PDB file of C-alpha atoms in Angstrom:
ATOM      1  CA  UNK V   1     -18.377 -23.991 108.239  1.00 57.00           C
ATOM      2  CA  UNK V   2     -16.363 -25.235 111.427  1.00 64.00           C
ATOM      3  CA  UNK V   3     -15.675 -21.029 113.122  1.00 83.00           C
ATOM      4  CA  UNK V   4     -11.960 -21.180 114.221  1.00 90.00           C
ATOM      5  CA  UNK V   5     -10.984 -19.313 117.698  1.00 93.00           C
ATOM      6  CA  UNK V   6      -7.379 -18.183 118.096  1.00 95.00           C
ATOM      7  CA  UNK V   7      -5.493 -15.653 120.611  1.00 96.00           C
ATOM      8  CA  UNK V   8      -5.223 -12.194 119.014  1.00 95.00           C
ATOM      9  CA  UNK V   9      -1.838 -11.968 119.533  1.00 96.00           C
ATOM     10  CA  UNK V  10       1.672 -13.021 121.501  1.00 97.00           C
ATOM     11  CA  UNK V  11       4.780 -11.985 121.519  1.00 97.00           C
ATOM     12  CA  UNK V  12       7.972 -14.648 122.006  1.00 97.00           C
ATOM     13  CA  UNK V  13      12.369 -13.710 122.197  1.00 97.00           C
ATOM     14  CA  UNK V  14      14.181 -15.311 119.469  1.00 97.00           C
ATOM     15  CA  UNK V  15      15.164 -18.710 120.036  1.00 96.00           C
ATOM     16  CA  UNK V  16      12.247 -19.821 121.762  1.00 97.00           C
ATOM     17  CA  UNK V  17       9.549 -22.426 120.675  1.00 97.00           C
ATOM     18  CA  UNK V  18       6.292 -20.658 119.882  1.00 98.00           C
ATOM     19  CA  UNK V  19       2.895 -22.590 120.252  1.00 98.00           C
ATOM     20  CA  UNK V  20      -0.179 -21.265 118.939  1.00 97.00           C
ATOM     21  CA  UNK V  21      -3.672 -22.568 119.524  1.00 96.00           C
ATOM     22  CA  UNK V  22      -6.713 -22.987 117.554  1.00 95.00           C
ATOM     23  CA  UNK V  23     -10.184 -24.129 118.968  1.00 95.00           C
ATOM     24  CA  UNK V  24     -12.750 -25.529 116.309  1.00 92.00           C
ATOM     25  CA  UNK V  25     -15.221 -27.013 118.488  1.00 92.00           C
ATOM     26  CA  UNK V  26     -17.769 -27.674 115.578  1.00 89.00           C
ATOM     27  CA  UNK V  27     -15.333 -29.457 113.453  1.00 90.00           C
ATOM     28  CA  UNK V  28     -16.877 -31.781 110.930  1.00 88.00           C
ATOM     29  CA  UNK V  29     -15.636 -35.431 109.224  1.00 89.00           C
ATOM     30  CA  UNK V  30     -14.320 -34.249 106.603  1.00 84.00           C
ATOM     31  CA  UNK V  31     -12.211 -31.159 107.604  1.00 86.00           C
ATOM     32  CA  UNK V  32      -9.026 -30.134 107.372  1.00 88.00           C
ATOM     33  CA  UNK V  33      -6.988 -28.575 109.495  1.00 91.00           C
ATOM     34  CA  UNK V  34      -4.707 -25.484 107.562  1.00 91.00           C
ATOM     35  CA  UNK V  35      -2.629 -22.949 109.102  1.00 95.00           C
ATOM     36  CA  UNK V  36      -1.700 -19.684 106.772  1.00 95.00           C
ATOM     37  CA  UNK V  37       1.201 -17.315 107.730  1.00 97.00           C
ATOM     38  CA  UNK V  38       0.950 -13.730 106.446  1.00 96.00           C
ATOM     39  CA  UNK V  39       3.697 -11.028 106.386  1.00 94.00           C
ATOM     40  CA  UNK V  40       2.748  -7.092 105.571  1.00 87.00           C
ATOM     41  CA  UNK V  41       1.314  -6.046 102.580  1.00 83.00           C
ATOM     42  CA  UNK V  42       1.817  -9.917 101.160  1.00 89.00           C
ATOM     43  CA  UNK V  43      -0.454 -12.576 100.454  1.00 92.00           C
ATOM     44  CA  UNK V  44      -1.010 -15.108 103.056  1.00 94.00           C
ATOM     45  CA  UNK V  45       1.171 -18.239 102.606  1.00 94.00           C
ATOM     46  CA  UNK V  46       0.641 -21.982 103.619  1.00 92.00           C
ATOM     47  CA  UNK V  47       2.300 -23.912 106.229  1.00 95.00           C
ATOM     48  CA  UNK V  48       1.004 -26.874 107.567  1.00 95.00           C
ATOM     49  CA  UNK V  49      -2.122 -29.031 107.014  1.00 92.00           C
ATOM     50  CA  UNK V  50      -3.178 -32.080 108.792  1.00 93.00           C
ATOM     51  CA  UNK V  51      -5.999 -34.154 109.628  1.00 93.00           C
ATOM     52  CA  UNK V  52      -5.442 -36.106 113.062  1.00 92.00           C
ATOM     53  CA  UNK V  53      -2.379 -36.563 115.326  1.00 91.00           C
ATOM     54  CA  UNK V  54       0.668 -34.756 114.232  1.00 95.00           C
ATOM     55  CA  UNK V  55       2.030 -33.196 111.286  1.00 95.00           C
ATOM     56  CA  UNK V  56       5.802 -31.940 110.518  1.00 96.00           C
ATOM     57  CA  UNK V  57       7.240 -30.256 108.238  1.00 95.00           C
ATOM     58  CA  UNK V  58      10.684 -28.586 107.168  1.00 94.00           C
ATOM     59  CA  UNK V  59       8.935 -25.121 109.023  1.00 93.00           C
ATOM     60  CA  UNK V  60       5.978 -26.113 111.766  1.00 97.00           C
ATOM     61  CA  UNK V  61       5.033 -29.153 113.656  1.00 97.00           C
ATOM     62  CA  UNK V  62       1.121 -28.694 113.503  1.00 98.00           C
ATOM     63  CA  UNK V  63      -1.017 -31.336 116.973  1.00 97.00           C
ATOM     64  CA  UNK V  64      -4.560 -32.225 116.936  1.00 97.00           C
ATOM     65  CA  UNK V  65      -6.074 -34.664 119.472  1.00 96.00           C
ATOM     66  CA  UNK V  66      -8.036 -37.209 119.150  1.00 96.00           C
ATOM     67  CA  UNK V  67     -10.984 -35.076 119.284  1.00 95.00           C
ATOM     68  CA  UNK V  68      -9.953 -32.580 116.928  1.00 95.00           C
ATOM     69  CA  UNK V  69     -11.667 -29.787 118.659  1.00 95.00           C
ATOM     70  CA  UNK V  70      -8.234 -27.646 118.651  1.00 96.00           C
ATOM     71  CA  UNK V  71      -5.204 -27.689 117.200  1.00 96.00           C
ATOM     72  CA  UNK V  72      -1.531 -25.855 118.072  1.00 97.00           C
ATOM     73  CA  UNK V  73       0.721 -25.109 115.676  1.00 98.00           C
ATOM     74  CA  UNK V  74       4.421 -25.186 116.883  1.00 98.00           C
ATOM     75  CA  UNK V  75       6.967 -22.815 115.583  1.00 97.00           C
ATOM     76  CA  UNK V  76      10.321 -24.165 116.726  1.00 94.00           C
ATOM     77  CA  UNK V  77      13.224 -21.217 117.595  1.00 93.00           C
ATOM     78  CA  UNK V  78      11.008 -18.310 116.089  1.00 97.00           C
ATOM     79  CA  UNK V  79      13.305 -15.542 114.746  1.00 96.00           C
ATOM     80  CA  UNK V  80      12.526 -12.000 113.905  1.00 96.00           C
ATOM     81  CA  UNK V  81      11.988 -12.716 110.721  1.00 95.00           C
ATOM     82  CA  UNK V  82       8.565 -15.282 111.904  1.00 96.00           C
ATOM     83  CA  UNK V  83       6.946 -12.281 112.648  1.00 97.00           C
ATOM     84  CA  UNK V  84       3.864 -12.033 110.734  1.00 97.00           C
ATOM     85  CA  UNK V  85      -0.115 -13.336 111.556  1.00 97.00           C
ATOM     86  CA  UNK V  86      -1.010 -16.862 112.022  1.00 98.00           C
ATOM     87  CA  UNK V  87      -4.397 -17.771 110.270  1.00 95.00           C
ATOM     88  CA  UNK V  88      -6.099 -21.347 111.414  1.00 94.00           C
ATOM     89  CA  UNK V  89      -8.462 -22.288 108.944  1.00 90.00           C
ATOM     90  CA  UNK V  90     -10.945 -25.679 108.537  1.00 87.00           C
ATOM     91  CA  UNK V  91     -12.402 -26.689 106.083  1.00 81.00           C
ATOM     92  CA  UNK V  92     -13.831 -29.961 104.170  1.00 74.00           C
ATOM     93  CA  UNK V  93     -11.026 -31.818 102.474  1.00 60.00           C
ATOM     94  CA  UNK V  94     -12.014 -32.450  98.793  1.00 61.00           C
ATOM     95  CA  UNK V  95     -15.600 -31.306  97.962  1.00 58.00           C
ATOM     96  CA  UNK V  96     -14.349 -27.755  97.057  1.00 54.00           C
ATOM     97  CA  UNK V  97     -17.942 -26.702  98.609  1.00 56.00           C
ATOM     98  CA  UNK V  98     -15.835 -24.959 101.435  1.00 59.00           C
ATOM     99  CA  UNK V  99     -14.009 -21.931 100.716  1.00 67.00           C
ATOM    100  CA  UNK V 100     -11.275 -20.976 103.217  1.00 73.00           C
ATOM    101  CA  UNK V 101     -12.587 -18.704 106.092  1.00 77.00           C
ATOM    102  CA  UNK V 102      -9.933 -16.746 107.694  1.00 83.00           C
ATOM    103  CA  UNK V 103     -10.359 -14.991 111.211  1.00 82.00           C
ATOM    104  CA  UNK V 104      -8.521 -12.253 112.173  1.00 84.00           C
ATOM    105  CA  UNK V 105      -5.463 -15.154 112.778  1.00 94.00           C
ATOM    106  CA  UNK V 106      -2.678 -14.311 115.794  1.00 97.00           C
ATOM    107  CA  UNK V 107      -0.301 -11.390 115.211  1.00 97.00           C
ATOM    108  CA  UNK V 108       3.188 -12.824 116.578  1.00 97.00           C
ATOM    109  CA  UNK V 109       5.401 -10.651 117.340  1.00 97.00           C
ATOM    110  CA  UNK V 110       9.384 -11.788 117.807  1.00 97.00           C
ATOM    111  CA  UNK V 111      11.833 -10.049 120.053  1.00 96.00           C
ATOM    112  CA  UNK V 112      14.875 -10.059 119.674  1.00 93.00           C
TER     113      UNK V 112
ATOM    114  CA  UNK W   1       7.610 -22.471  87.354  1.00 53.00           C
ATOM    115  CA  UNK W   2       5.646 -18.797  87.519  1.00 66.00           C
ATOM    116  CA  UNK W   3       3.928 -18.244  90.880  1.00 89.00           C
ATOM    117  CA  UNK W   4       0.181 -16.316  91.067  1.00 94.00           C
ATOM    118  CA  UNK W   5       0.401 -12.822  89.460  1.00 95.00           C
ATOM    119  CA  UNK W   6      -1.953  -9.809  90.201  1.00 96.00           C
ATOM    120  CA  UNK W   7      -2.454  -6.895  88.379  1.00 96.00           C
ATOM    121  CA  UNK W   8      -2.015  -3.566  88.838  1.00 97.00           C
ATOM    122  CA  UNK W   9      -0.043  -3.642  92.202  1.00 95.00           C
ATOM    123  CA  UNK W  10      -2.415  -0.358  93.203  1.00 96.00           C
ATOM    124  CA  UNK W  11      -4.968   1.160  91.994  1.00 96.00           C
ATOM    125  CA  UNK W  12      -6.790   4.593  92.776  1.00 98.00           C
ATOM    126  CA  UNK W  13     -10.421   5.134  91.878  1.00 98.00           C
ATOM    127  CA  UNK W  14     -13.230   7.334  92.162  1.00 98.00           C
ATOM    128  CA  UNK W  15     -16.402   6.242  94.019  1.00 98.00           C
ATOM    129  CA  UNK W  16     -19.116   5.129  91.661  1.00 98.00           C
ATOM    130  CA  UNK W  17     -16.547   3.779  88.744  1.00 98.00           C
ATOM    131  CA  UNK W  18     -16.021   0.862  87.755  1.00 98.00           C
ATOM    132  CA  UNK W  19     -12.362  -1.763  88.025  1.00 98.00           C
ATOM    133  CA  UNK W  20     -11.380  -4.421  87.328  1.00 98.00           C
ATOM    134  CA  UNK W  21      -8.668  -6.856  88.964  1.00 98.00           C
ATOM    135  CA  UNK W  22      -6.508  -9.444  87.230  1.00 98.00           C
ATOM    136  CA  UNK W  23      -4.873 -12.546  87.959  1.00 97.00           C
ATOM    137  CA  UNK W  24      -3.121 -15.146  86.551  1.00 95.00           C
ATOM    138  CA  UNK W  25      -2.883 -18.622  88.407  1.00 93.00           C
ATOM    139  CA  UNK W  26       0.249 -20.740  88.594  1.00 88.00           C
ATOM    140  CA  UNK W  27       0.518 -23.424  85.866  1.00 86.00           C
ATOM    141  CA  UNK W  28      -1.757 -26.337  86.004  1.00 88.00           C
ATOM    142  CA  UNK W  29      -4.222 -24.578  88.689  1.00 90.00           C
ATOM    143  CA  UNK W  30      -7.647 -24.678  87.735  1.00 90.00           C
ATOM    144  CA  UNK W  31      -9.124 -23.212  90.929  1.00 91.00           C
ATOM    145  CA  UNK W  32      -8.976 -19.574  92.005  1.00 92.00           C
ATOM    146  CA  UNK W  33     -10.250 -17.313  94.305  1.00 92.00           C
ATOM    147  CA  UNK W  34     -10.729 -14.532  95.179  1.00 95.00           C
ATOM    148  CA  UNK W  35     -10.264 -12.425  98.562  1.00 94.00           C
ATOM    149  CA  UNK W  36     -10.866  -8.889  99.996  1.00 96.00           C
ATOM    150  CA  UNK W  37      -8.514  -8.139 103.226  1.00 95.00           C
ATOM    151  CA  UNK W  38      -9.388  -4.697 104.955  1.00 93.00           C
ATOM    152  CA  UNK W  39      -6.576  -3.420 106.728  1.00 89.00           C
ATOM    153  CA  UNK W  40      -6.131  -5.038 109.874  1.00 87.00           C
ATOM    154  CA  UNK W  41      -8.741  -8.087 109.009  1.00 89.00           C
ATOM    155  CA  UNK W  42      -7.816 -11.325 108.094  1.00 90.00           C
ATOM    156  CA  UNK W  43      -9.308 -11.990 104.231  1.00 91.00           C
ATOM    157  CA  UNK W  44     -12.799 -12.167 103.347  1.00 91.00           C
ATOM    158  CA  UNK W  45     -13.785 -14.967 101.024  1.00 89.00           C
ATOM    159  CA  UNK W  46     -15.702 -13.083  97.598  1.00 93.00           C
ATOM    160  CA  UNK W  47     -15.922 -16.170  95.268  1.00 91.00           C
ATOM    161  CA  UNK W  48     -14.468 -19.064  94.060  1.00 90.00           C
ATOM    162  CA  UNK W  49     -13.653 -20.232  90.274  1.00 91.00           C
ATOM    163  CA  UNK W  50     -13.711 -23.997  89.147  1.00 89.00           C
ATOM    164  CA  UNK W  51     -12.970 -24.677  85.467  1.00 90.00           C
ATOM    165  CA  UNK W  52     -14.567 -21.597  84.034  1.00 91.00           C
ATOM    166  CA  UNK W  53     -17.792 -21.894  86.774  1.00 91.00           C
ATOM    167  CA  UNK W  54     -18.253 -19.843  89.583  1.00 89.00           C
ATOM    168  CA  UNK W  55     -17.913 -22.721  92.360  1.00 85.00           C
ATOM    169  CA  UNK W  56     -19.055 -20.550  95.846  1.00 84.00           C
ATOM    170  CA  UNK W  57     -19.519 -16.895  97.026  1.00 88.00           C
ATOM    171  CA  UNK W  58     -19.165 -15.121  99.799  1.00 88.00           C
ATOM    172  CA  UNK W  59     -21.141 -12.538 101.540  1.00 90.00           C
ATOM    173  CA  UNK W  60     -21.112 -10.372  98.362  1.00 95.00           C
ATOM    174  CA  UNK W  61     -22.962  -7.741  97.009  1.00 96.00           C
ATOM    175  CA  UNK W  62     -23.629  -8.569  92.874  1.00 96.00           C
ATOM    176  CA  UNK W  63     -21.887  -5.437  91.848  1.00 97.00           C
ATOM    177  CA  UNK W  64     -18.522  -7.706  92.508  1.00 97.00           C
ATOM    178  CA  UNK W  65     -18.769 -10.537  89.776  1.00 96.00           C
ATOM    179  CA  UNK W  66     -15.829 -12.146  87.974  1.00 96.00           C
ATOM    180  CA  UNK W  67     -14.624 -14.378  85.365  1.00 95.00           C
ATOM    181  CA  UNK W  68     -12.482 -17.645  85.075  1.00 95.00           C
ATOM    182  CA  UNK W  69     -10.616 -17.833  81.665  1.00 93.00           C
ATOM    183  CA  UNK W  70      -9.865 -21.012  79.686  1.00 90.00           C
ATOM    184  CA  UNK W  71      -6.225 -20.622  80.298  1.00 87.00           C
ATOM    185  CA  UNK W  72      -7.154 -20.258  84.245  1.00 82.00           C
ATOM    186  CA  UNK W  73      -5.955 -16.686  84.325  1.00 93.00           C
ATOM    187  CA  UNK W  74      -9.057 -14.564  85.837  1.00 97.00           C
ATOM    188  CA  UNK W  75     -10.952 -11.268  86.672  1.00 97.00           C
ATOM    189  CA  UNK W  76     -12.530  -9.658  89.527  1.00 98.00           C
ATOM    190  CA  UNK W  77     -14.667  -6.470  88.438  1.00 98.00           C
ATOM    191  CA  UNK W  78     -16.237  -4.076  90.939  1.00 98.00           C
ATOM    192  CA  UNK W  79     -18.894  -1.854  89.617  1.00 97.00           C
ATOM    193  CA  UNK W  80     -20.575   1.278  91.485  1.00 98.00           C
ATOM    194  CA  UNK W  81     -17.095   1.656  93.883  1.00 98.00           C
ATOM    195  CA  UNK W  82     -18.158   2.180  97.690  1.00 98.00           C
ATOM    196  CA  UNK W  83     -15.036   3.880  99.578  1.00 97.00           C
ATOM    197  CA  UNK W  84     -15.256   0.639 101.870  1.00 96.00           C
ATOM    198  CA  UNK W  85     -14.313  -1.157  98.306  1.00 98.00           C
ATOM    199  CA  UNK W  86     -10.723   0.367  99.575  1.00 97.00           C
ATOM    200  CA  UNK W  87      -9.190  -2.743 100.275  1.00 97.00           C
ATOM    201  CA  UNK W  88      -6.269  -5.371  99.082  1.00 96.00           C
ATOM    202  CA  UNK W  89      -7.597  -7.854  96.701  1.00 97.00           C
ATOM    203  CA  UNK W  90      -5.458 -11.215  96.668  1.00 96.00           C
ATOM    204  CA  UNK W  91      -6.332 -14.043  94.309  1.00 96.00           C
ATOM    205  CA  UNK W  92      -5.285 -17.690  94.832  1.00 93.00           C
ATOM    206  CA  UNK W  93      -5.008 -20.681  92.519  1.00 93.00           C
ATOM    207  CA  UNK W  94      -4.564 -24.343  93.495  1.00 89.00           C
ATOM    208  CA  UNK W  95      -4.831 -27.489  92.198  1.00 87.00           C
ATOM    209  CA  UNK W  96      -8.198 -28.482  93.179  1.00 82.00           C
ATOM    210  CA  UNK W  97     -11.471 -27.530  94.605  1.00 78.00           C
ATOM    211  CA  UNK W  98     -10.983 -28.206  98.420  1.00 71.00           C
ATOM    212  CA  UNK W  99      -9.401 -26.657 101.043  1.00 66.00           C
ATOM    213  CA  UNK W 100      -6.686 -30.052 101.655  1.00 69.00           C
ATOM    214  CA  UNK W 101      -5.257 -28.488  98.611  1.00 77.00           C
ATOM    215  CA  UNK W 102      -3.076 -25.574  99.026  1.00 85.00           C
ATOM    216  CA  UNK W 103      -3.728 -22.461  97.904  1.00 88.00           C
ATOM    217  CA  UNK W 104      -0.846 -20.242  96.444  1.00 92.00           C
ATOM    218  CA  UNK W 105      -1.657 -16.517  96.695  1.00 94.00           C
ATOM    219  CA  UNK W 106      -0.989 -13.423  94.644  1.00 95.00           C
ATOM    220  CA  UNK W 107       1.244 -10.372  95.762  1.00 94.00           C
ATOM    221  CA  UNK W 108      -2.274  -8.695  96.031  1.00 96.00           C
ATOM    222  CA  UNK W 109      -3.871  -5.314  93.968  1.00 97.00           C
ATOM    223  CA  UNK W 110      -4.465  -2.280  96.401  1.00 96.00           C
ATOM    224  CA  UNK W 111      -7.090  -0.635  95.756  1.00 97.00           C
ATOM    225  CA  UNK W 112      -7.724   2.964  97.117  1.00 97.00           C
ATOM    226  CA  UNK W 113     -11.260   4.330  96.407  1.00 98.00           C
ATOM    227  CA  UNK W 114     -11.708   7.934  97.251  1.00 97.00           C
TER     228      UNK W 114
END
């Protein structure tokens, strides 16, 4: 399984554009790149997947280089209410032999 | 369209009892798993459900087993209860085997062993 790497924690104002960064140095052909938010006392919830270049959707913009040995998820004017931890997981696409591994994922923390 | 329910919401037991956890996946999902999160951890993968067939486990102990029902819903049971059993529990259903397919997650059982 590809280990993930990602800051402990940051803390951003409201308004601003927050960009987290994974490392997955190890990653393999077939994974997938997934990011997971999580508020208190909640299950974690998906945001963004991708594969290669860049992904957007209605919440996140999610980068990977060509080399796909990180990735940074983009959070675009974070309000209080984004406040929760940030899980990067990889994984292999479609064999279901790879269960998601979480880390300990990046507690953001939004000031107002 | 129902989302992933868990139940109870919390649960208190007594080291060396037995529990058991329940979910039921969203409509159409035959994958589930299952996940321990200690407080201040990020969740720990226990095992994974495909069709009725246990499809991957995590680093384990056997005393935590669990089922996969025909109508999807599941079970986690955790014999011989260790205070570091003291945990939330989430389960998560999707689609597919495969992590490209995204998982929706339970509200979560706490579970206080004392």
């Amino acid at each position: 399984l590809a280990k993930t790497t990602q800051p402990i924690s940051m803390d951003s104002y409201e308004g601003q554009e927050v960009n987290i960064t994974c490392s997955h140095n190890n990653i393999a052909t077939n994974d997938y790149i997934t990011w997971y938010q999580q508020f208190p006392s909640q299950g974690p919830r998906f945001i963004i997947q991708g594969y290669k270049t860049k992904v957007t959707n209605e919440v996140a913009s999610l980068f990977i280089p060509a080399d796909r040995k990180s990735s940074t998820l983009s959070l675009p004017r974070v309000s209080l209410s984004d406040t929760a931890v940030y899980y990067c997981l990889v994984g292999d696409g479609y064999s279901g032999n790879t269960p998601l591994v979480f880390g300990k994922g990046t507690r953001l923390s939004v000031i107002a | 369209e129902t989302g992933v329910t868990q139940s109870p919401t919390h649960l208190i037991k007594t080291r060396g009892q037995q529990v058991t956890l329940r979910c039921s996946s969203q409509s159409g999902h035959n994958t589930v798993s299952w996940y321990q999160q200690a407080l201040g951890q990020g969740p720990q993968f226990i095992f994974q459900y495909y069709r009725e067939e246990e499809n991957g486990r995590g680093n384990f102990p056997p005393r935590f087993s669990g089922l996969q029902f025909p109508n999807y819903s599941s079970e986690l049971n955790v014999n011989a209860l260790e205070l570091d059993d003291s945990a939330l529990y989430l389960c998560a259903s999707s689609l597919e085997r495969g992590i490209s397919y995204e998982q929706y997650f339970g509200p979560g059982t706490r579970l206080t062993v004392t």
